[in-house]
PDB file of C-alpha atoms in Angstrom:
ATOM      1  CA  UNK A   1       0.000   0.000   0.000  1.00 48.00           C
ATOM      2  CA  UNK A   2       2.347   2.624   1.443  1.00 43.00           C
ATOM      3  CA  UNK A   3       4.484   1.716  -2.194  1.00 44.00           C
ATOM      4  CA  UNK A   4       1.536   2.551  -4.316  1.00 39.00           C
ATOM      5  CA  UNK A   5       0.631   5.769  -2.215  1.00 35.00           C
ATOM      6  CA  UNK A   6       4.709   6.386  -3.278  1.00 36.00           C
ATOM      7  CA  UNK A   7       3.947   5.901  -6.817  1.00 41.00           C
ATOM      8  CA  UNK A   8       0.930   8.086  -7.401  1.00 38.00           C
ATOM      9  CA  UNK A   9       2.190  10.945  -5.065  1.00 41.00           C
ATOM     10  CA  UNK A  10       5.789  10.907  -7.730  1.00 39.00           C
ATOM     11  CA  UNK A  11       2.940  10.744 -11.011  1.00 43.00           C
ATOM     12  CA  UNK A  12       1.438  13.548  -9.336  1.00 43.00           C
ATOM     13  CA  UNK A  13       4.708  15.486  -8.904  1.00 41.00           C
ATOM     14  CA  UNK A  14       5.554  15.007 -12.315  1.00 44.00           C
ATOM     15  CA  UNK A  15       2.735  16.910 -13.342  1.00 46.00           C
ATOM     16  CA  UNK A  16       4.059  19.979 -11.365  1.00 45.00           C
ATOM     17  CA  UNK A  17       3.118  23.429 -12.294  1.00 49.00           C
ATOM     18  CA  UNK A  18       6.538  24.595 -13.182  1.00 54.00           C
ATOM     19  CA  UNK A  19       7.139  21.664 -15.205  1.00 75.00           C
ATOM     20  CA  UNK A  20       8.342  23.802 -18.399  1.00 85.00           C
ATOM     21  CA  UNK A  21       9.921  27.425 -18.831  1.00 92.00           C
ATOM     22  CA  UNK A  22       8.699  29.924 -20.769  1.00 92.00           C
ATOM     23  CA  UNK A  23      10.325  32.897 -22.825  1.00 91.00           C
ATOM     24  CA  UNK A  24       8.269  35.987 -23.121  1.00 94.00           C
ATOM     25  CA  UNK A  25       7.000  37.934 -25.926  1.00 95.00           C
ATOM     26  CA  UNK A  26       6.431  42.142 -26.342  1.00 96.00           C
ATOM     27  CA  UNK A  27       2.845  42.994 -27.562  1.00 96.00           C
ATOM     28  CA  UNK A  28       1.829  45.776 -29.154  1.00 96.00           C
ATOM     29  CA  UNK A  29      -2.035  46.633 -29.410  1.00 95.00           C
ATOM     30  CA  UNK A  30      -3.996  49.684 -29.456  1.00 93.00           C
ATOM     31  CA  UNK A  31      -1.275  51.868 -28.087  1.00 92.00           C
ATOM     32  CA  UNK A  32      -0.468  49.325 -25.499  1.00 95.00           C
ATOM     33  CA  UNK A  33       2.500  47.343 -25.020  1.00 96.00           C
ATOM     34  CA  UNK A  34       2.886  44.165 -22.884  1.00 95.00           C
ATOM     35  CA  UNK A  35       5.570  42.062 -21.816  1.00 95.00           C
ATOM     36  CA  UNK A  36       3.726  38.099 -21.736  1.00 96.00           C
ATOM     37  CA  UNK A  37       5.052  34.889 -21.242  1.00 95.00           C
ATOM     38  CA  UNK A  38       5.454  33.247 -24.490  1.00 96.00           C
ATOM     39  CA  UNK A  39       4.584  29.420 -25.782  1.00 95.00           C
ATOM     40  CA  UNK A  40       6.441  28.295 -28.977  1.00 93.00           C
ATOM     41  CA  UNK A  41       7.290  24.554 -28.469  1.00 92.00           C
ATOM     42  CA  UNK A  42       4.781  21.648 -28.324  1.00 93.00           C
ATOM     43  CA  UNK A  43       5.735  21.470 -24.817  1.00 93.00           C
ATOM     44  CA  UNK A  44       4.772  24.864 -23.493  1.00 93.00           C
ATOM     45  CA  UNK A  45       1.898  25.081 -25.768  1.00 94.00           C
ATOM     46  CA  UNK A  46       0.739  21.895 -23.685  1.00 93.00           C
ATOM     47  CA  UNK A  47       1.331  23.135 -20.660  1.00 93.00           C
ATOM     48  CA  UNK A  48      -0.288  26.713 -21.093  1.00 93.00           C
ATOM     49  CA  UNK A  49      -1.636  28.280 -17.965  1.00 93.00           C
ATOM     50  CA  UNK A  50      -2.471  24.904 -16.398  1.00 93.00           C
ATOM     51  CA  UNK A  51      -2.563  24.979 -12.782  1.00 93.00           C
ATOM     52  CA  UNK A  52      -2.441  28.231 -12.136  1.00 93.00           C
ATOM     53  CA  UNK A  53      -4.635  30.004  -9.538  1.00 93.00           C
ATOM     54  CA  UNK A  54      -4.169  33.443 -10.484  1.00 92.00           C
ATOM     55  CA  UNK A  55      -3.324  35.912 -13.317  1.00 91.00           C
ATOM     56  CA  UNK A  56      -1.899  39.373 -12.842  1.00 92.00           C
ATOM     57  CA  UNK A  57      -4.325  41.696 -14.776  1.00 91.00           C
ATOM     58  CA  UNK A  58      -1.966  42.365 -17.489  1.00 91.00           C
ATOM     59  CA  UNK A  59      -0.424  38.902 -17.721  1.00 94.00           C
ATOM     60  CA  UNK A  60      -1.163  36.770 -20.446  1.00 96.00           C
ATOM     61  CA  UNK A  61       0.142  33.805 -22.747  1.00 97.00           C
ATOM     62  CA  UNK A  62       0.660  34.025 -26.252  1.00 97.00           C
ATOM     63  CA  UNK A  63       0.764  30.301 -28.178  1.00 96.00           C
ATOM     64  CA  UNK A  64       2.665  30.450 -31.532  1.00 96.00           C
ATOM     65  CA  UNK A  65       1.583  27.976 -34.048  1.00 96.00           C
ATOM     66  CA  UNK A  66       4.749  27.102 -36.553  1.00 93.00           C
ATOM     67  CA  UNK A  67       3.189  25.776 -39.287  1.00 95.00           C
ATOM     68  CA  UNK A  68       0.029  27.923 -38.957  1.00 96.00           C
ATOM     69  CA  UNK A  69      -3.383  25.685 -38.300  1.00 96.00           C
ATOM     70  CA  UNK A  70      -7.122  26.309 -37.443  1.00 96.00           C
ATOM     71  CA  UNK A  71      -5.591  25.896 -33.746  1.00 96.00           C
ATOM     72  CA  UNK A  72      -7.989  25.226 -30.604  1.00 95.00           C
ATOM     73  CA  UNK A  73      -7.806  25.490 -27.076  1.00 95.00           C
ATOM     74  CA  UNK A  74      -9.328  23.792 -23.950  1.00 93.00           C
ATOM     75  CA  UNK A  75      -9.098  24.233 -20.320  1.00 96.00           C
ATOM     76  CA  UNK A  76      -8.083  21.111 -18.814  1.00 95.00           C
ATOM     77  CA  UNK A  77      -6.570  21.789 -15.677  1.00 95.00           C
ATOM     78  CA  UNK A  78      -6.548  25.761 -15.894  1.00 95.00           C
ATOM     79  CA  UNK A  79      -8.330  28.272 -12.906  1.00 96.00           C
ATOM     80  CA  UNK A  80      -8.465  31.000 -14.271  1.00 96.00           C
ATOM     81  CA  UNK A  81     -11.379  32.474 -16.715  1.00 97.00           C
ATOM     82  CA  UNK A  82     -10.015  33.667 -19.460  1.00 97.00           C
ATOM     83  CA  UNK A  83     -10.727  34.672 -23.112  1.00 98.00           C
ATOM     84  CA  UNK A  84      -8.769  33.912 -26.153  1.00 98.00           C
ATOM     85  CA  UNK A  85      -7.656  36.170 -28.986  1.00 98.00           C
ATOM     86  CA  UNK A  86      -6.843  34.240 -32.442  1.00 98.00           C
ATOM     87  CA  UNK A  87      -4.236  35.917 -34.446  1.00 98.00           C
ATOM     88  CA  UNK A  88      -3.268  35.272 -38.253  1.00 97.00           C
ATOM     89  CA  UNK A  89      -0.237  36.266 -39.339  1.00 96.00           C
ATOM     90  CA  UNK A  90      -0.302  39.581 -40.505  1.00 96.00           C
ATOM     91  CA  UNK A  91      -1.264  40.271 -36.467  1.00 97.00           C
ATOM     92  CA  UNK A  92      -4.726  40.697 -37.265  1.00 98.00           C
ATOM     93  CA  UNK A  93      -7.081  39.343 -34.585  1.00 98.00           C
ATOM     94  CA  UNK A  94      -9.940  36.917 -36.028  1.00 98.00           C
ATOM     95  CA  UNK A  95     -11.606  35.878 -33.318  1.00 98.00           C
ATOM     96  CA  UNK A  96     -11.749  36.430 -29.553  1.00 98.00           C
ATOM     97  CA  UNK A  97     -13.641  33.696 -27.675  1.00 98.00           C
ATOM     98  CA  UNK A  98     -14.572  33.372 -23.596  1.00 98.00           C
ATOM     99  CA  UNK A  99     -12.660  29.897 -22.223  1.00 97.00           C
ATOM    100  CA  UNK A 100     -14.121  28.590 -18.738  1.00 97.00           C
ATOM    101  CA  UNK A 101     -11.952  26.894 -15.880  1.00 97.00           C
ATOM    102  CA  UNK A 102     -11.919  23.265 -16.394  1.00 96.00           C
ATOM    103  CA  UNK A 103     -13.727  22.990 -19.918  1.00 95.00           C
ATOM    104  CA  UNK A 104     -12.317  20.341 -22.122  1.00 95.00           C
ATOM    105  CA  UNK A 105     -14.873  21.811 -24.466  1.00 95.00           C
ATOM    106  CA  UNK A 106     -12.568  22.626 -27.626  1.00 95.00           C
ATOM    107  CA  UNK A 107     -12.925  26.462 -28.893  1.00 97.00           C
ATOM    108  CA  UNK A 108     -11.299  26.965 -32.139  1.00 96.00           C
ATOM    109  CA  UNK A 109     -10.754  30.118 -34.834  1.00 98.00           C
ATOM    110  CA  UNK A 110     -12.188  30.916 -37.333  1.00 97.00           C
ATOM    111  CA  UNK A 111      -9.683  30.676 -39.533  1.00 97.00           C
ATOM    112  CA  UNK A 112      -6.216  29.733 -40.290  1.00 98.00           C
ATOM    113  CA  UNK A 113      -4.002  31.480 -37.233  1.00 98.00           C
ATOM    114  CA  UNK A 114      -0.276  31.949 -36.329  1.00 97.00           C
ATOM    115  CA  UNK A 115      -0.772  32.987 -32.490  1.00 97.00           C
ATOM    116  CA  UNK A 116      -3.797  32.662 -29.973  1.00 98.00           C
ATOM    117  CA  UNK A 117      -3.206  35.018 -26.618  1.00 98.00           C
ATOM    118  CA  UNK A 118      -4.838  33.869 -23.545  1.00 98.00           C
ATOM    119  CA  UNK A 119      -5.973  37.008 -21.396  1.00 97.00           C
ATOM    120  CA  UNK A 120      -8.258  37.118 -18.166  1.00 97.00           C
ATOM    121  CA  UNK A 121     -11.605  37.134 -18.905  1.00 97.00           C
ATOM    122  CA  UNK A 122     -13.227  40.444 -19.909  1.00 97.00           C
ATOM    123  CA  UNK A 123      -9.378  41.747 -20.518  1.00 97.00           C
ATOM    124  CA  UNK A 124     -10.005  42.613 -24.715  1.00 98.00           C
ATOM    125  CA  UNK A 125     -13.228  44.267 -23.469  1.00 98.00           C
ATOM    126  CA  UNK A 126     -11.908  46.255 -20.994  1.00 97.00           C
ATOM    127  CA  UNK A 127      -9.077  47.810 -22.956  1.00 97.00           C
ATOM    128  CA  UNK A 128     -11.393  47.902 -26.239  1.00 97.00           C
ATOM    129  CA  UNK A 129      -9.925  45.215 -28.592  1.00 98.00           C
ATOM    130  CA  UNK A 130     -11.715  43.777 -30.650  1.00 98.00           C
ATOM    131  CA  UNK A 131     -11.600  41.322 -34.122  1.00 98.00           C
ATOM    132  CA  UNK A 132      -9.788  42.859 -37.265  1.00 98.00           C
ATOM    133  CA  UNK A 133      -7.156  44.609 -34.496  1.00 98.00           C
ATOM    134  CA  UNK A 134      -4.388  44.359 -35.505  1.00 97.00           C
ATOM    135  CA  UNK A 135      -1.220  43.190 -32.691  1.00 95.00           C
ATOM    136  CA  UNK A 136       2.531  43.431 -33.233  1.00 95.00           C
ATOM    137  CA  UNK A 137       4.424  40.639 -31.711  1.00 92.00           C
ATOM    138  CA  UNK A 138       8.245  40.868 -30.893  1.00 88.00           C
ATOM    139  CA  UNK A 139       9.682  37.434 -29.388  1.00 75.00           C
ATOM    140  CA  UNK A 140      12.349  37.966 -26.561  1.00 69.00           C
ATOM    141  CA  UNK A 141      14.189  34.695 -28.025  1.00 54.00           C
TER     142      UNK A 141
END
């Protein structure tokens, strides 16, 4: 018993928030700029914003997609509300879609994208961005 109880406490470990690294990415919207943390390898894309409990107002994730797709995201394992922005590659957004804590309902674009940026919920709103605005990306790599 007390060897099983080992075993599923070291899966569960193994599935530890800081699991990967992420760079980070400058943003440019709407006369805005914002330093977020930035997912270009299978890896981080997989890991996301899972587990976290909290995200700083202006935080955010933004997912590269290299080759571009009709990308989708769920919320297994992730808190936090949020709403995601899909991005083709000229930086224009096409869609921007609410996500829910713990929905492995998939929510795709529109369209063919290049980036999706994950924001709290109500974030695009707030600072008025909306579909067909266009975003500037410059990777910290």
């Amino acid at each position: 018993m007390a060897s099983a109880l080992l075993i599923a406490g070291l899966l569960l470990s193994a599935c530890n928030v800081n699991a990967v690294d992420f760079e980070s990415a400058r943003i440019e919207i709407n006369d805005m700029t914002l330093q977020v943390e930035f997912a270009q390898t299978f890896e981080q894309r997989a890991q996301g914003l899972m587990f976290r409990k909290t995200l700083c107002e202006s935080c955010g994730m933004l997912f590269e997609f290299d080759p571009e797709k009709q990308a989708s995201m769920w919320m297994k394992n992730t808190f936090v509300p949020l709403d995601v922005a899909f991005i083709d590659r000229n930086g224009v957004i096409t869609d921007i879609k609410p996500l829910q804590p713990q929905d492995l309902t998939s929510v795709g674009a529109s369209k063919v994208v290049k980036y999706a940026l994950e924001m709290n919920q109500g974030w695009f709103a707030k600072h008025g961005v909306h579909v067909g605005d266009q975003l500037i990306v410059n990777p910290s790599r």
